[in-house]
Short mmCIF file of C-alpha atoms and ligand atoms in Angstrom, two decimals:
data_model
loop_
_atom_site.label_atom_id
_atom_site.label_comp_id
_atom_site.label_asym_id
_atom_site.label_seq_id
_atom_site.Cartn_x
_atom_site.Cartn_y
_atom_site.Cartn_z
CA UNK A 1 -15.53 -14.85 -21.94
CA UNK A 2 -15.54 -11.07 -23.22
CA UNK A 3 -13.56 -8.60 -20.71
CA UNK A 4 -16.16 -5.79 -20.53
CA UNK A 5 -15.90 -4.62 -16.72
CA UNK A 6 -14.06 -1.76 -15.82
CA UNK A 7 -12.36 -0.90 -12.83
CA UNK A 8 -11.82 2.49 -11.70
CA UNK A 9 -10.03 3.75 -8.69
CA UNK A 10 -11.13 6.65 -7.35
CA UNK A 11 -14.82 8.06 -7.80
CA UNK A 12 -14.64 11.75 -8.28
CA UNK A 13 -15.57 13.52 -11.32
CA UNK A 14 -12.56 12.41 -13.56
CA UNK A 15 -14.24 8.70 -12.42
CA UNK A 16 -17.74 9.73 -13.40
CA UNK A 17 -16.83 11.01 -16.98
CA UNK A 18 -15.27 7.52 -17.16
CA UNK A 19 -17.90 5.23 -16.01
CA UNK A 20 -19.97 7.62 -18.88
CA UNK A 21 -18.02 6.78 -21.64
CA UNK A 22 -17.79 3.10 -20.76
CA UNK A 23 -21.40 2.66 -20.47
CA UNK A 24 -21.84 4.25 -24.13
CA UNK A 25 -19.47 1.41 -25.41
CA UNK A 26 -21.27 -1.41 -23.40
CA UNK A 27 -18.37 -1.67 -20.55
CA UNK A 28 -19.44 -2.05 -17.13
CA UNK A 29 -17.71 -0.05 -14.32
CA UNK A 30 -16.88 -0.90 -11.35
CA UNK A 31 -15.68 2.39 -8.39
CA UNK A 32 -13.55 1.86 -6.07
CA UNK A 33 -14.01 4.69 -3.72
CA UNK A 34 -12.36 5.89 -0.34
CA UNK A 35 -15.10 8.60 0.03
CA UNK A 36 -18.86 7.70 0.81
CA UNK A 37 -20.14 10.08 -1.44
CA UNK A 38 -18.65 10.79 -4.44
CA UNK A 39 -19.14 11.58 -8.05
CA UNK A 40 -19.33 8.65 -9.84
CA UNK A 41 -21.94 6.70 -7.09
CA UNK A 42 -24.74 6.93 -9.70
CA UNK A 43 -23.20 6.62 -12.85
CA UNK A 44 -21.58 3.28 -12.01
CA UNK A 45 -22.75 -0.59 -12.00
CA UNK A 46 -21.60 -1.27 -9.06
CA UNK A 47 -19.26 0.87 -6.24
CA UNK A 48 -16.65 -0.41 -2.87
CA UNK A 49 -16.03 1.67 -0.55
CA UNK A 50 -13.54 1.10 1.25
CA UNK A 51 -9.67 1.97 2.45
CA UNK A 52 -7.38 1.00 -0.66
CA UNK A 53 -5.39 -0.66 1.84
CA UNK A 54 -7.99 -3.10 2.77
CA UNK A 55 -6.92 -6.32 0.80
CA UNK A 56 -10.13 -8.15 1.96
CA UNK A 57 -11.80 -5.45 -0.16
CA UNK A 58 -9.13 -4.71 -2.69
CA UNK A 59 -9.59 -8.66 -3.53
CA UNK A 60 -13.13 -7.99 -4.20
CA UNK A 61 -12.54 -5.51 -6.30
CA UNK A 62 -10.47 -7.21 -8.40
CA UNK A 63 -12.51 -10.17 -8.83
CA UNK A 64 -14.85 -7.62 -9.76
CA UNK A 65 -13.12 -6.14 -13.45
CA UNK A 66 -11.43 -7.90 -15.60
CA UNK A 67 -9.03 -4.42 -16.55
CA UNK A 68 -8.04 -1.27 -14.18
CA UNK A 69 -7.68 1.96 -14.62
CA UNK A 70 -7.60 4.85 -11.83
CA UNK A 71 -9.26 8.57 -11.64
CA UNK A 72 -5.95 10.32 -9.74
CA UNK A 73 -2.62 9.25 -9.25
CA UNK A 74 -2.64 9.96 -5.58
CA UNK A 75 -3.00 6.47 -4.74
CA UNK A 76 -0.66 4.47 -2.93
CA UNK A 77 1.92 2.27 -5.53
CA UNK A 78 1.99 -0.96 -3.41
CA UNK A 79 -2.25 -1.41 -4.40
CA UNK A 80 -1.01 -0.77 -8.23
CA UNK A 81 1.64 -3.66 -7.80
CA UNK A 82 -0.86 -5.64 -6.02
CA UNK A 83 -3.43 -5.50 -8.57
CA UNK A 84 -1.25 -5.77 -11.26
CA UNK A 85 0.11 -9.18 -10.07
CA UNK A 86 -3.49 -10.29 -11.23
CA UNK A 87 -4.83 -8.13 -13.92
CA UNK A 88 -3.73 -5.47 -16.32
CA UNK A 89 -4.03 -1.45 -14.99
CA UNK A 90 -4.41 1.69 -17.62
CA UNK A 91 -1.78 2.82 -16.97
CA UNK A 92 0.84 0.73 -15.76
CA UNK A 93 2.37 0.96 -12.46
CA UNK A 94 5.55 2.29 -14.11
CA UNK A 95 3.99 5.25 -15.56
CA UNK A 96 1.73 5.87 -12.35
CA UNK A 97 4.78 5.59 -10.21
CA UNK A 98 6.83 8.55 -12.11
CA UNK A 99 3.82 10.74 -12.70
CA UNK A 100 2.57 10.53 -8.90
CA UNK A 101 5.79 11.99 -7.24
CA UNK A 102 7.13 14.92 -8.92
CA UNK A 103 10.95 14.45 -7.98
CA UNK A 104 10.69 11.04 -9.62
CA UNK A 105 8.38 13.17 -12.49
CA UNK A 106 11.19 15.54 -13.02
CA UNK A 107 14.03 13.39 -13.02
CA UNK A 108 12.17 11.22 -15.74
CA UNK A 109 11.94 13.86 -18.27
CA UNK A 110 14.78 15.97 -17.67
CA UNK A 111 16.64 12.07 -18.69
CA UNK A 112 14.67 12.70 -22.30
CA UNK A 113 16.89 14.35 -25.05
CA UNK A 114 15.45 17.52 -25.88
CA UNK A 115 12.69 17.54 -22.49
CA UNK A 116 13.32 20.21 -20.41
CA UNK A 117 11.34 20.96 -17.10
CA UNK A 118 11.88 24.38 -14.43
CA UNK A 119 14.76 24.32 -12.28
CA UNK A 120 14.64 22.65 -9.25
CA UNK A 121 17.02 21.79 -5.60
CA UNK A 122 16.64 19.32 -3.08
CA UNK A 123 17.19 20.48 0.32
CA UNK A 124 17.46 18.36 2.77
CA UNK A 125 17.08 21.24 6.23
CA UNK A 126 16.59 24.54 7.01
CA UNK A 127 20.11 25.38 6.36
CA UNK A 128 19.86 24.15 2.46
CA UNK A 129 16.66 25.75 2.03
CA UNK A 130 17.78 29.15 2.81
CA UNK A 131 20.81 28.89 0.34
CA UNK A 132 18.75 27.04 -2.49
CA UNK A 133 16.13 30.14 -1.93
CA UNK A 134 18.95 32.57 -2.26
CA UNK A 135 20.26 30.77 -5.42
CA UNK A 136 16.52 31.31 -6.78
CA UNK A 137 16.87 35.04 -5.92
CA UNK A 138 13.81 33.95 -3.83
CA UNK A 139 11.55 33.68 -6.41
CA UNK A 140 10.17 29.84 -6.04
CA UNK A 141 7.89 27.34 -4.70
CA UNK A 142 8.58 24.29 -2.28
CA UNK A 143 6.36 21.68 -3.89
CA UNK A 144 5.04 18.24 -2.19
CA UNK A 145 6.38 15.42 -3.88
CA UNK A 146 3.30 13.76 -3.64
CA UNK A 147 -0.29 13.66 -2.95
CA UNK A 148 -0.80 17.60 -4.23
CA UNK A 149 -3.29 18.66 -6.87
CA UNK A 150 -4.97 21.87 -7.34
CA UNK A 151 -2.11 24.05 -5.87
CA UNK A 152 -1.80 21.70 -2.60
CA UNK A 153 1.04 21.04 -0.59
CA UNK A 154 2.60 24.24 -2.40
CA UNK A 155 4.52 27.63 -0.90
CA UNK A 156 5.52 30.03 -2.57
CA UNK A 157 8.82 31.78 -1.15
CA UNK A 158 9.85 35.25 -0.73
CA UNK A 159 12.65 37.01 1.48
CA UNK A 160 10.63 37.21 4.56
CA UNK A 161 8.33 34.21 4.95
CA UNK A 162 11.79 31.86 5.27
CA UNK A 163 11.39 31.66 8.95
CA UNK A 164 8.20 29.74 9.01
CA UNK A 165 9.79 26.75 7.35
CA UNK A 166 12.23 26.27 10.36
CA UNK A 167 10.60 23.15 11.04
CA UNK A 168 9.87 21.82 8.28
CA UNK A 169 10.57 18.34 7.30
CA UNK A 170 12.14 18.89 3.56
CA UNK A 171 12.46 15.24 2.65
CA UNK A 172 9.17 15.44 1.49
CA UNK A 173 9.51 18.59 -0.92
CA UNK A 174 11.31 20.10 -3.92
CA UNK A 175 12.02 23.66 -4.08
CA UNK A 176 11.10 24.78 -7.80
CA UNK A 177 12.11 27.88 -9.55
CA UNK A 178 9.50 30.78 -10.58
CA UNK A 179 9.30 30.86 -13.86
CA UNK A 180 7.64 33.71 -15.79
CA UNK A 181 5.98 31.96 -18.14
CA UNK A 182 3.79 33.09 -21.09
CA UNK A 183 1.56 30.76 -21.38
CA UNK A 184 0.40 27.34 -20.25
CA UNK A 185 -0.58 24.83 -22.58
CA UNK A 186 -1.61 20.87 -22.44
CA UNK A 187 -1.54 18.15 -24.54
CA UNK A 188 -3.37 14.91 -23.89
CA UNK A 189 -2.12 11.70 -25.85
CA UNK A 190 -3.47 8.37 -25.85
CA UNK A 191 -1.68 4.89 -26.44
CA UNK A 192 -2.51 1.65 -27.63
CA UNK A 193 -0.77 -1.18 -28.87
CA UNK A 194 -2.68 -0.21 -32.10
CA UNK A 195 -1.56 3.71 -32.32
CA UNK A 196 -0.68 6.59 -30.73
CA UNK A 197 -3.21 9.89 -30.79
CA UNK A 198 -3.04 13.41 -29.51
CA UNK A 199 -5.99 16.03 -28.42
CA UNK A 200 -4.95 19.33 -29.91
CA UNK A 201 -3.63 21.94 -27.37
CA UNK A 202 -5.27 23.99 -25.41
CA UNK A 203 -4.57 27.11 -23.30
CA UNK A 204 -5.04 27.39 -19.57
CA UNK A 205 -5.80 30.00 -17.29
CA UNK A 206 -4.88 29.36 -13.39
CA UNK A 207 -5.64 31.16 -10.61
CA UNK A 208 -4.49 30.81 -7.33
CA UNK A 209 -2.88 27.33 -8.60
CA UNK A 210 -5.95 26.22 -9.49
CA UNK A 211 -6.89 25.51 -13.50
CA UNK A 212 -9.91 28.55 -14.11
CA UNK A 213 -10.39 27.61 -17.88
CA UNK A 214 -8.86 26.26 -20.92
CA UNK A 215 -9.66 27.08 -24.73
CA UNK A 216 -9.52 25.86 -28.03
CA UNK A 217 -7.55 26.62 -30.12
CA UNK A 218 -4.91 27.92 -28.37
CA UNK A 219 -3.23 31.22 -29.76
CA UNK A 220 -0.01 29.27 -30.28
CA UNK A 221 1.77 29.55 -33.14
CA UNK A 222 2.69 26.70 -35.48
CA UNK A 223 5.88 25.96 -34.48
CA UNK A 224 5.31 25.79 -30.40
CA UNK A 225 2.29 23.58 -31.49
CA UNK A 226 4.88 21.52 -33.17
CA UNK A 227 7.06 21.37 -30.92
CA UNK A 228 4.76 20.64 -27.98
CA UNK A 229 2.85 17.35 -29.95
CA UNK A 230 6.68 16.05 -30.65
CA UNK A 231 7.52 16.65 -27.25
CA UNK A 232 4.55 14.92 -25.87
CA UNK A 233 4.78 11.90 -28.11
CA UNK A 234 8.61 11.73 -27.38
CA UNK A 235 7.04 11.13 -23.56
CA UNK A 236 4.68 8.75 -24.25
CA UNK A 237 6.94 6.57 -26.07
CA UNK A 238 9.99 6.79 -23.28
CA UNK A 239 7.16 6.10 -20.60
CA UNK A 240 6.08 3.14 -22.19
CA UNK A 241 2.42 4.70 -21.94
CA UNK A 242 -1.01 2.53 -22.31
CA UNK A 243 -4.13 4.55 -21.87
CA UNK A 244 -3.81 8.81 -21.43
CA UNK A 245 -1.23 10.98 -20.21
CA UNK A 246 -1.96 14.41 -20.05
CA UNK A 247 1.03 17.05 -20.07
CA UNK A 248 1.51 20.36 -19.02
CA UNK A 249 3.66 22.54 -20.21
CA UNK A 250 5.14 26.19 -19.31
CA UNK A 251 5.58 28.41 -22.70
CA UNK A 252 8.28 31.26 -21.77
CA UNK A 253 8.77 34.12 -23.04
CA UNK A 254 11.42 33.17 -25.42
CA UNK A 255 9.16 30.62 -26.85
CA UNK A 256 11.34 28.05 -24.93
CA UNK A 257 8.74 24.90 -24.16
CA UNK A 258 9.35 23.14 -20.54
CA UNK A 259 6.93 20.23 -19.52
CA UNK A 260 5.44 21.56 -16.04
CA UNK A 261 3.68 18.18 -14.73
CA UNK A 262 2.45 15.07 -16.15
CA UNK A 263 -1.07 13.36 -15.04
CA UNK A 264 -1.58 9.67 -15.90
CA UNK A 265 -5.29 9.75 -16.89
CA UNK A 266 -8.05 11.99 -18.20
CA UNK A 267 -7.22 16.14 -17.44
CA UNK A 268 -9.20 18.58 -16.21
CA UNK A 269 -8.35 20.58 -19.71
CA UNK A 270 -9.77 17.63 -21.60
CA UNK A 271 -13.12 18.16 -20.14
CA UNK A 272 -13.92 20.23 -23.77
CA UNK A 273 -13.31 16.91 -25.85
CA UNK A 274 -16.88 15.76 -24.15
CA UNK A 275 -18.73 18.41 -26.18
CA UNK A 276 -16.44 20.03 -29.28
CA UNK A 277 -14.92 16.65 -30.60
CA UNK A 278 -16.29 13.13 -32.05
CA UNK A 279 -14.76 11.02 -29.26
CA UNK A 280 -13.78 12.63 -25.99
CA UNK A 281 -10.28 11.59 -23.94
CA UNK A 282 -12.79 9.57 -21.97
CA UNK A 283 -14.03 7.14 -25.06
CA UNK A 284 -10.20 6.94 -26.29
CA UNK A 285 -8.99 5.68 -22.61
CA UNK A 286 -12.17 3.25 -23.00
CA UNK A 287 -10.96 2.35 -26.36
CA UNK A 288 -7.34 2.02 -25.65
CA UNK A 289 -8.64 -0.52 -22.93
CA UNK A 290 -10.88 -2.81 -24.67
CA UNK A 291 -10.79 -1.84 -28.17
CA UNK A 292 -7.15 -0.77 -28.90
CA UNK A 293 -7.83 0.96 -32.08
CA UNK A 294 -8.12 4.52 -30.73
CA UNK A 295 -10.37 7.28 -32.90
CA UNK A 296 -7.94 10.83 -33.58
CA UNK A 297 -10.37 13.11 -32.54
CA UNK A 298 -12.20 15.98 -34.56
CA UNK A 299 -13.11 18.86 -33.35
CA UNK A 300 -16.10 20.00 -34.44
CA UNK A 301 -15.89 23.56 -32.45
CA UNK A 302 -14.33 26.44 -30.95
CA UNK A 303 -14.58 25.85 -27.01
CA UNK A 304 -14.30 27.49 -23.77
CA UNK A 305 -14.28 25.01 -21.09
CA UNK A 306 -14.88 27.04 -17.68
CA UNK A 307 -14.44 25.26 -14.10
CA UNK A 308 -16.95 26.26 -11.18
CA UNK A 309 -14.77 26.59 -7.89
CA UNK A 310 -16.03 26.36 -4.48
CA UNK A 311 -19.01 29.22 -4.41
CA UNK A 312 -19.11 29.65 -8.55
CA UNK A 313 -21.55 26.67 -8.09
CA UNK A 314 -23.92 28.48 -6.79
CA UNK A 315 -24.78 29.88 -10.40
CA UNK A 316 -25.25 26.82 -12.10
CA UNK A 317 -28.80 27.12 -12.39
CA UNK A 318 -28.28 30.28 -14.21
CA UNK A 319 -25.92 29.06 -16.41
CA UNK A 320 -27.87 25.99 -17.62
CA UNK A 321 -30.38 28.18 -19.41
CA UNK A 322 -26.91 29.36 -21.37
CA UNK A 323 -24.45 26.64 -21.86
CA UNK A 324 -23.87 23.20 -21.11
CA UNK A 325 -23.08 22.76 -17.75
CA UNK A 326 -21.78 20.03 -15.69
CA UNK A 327 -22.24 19.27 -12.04
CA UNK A 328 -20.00 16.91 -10.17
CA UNK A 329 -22.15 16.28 -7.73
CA UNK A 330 -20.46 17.46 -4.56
CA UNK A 331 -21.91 16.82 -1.17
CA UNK A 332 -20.77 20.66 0.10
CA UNK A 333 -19.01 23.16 -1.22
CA UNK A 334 -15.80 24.24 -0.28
CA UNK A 335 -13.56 26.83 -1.00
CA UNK A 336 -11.09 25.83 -4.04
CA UNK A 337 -13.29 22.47 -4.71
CA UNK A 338 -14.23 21.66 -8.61
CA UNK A 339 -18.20 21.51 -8.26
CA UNK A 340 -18.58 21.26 -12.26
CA UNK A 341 -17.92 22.97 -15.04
CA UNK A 342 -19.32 24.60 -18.24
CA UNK A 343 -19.15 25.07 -21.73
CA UNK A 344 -19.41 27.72 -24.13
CA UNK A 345 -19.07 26.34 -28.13
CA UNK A 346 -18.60 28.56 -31.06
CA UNK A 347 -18.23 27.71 -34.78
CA UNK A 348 -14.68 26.76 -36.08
CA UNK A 349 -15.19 29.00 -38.80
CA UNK A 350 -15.71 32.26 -36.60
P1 ADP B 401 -0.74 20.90 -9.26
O1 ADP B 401 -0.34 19.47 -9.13
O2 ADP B 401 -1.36 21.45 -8.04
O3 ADP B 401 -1.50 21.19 -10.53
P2 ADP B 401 1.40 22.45 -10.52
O4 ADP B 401 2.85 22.23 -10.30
O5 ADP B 401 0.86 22.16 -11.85
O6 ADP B 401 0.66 21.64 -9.36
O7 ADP B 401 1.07 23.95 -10.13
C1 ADP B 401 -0.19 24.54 -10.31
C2 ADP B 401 -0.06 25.87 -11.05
O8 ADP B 401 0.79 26.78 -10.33
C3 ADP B 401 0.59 25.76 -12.42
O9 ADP B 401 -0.33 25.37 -13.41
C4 ADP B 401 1.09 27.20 -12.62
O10 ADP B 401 0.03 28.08 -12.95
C5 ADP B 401 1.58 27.55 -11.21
N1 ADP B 401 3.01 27.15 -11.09
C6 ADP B 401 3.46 25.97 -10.63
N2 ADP B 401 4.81 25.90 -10.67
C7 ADP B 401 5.22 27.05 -11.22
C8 ADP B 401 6.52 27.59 -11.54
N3 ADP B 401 7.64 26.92 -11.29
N4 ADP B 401 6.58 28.83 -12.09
C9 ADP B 401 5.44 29.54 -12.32
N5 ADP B 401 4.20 29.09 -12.04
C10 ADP B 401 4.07 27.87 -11.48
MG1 MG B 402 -0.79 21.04 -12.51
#
């Protein structure tokens, strides 16, 4: 029988965007969702929701799809290894595993000859923590090793705030080094059996942790840009990658490239591919699925790809008579919650 159902886990926007693309190539999808309401409820075949944890469920589910793929990496790696006993997840647990806990993350790619990511310490109490803040002239951030995304789980460390971490349970955390970076970049590359592609990069814009915008093209030169596609393909390859892998990177100020975080699906800064190139990274993780020849993108136009945080949705409406917006279909707003996002295109030739 032809595989065309997809499972996703996790329904938020990144989910919705999926279940999109898959329907445009024939593919069924199939949510699995923790949350009620979420993004992807009408733009999928068919939905669970339930606890990943319940196997009754889970079992279900995979009876459901004949291949898996997830929406975030904050999910649990025992349901990975459990569904990959029966059928075959984008990516594989392997890469999922490394790219959802950042000590494991870091350790990974600081292993790579030539990868280089910030500085980082371990400490295991209070006592550690001071002297590894000292040793970072305290200029860093203690960082969740897992489950953070949009700046979560993060605290940045000066001389005087030390105190309030007297408690703290540090098994849990790294303590990364400030870097003063000049600018951030991504670079999204998809695997198949078949071949190996790369988005061009693009430049972000955080604020408060939190990813504002990113353009195309970015005003890196030629060499960085080199640099930065070798560097991401040398990652694929050691990760043993199947579907997308997004990777951000930290451009100092001596042009020195070091990879900042890697996500093991579609990116936030890939949102642009939707509407300025002839395949998006959603069609090319659908393709490296079911198809496994995957389509280098072409960009067909300068873009702006701007998020709409927490109250910024309340423009939309304005927007739309503008650019191409996108609503995620959030049940409430909330302070530093994606709602959507929008585009502004120009010509390449500008
Ligand atoms: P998240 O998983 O929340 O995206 P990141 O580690 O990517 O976590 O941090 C979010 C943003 O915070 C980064 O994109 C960057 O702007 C800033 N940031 C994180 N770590 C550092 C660092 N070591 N030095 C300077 N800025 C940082
Ligand atoms: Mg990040």
């Amino acid at each position: 029988m032809k595989k065309n159902r997809l499972g996703i886990i996790g329904g938020g926007q990144l989910g919705m965007f999926t279940c999109i693309a898959a329907k445009k190539k024939n593919i069924k999808s199939i949510i699995l969702s923790e949350a009620e309401e979420f993004s992807a409820k009408n733009f999928c075949d068919k939905y669970f929701i339930s606890d990943f944890k319940n196997l009754n469920n889970l079992d279900k589910f995979i009876d459901s799809a004949d291949y898996f793929t997830i929406e975030t990496e904050n999910i649990p790696i025992s349901i990975i290894h459990y569904i990959e006993k029966k059928k075959k997840v984008f990516p594989c647990s392997k890469v999922i595993e490394i790219a959802q806990n950042r000590l494991k993350e870091k350790k990974f790619l600081n292993s790579i000859n030539g990868i280089n990511t910030t500085e980082y310490l371990q400490p295991k109490n209070f006592g550690d923590f001071k002297y590894a803040s000292k040793n970072f002239n305290y200029s860093c951030i203690l960082k969740s090793k897992e489950l953070g995304y949009d700046g979560k789980g993060q605290y940045k460390i000066n001389k005087n705030n030390l105190d309030f971490f007297k408690e703290f349970n540090f098994n849990n955390f790294i303590l990364e080094k400030i870097v003063d970076f000049k600018k951030e970049i991504s670079v999204i590359v998809v695997k198949s059996n078949a071949n190996t592609i790369n988005y061009p990069i693009v430049e972000n814009i955080h604020k408060k942790s939190i990813l504002r915008e990113s353009f195309y093209p970015s005003k890196v030169n030629k060499k960085i840009k080199s640099e930065a596609i070798t560097k991401s393909f040398e990652i694929a390859d050691q990760i043993s990658l199947n579907g997308v892998l997004a990777i951000e990177m930290f451009i100092l100020k001596n042009d020195q490239i070091l990879i900042n975080e890697l996500a093991p699906r579609p990116h936030n800064s890939g949102h642009w591919s939707m509407d300025a190139c002839n395949e998006s990274q959603y069609d090319n993780l659908i393709n490296s699925i079911f198809f496994n020849d995957l389509i280098p993108p072409q960009v067909r136009a300068k873009c702006r790809m701007v998020n709409l945080i927490g109250n910024d949705y309340k423009k939309i409406k304005s927007l739309k008579k503008k650019y191409r917006c996108y609503d995620y279909y959030k049940k409430e707003i909330r302070d530093s919650r994606k709602m959507g996002h929008y585009i502004i295109l120009d010509q390449l030739n500008s």
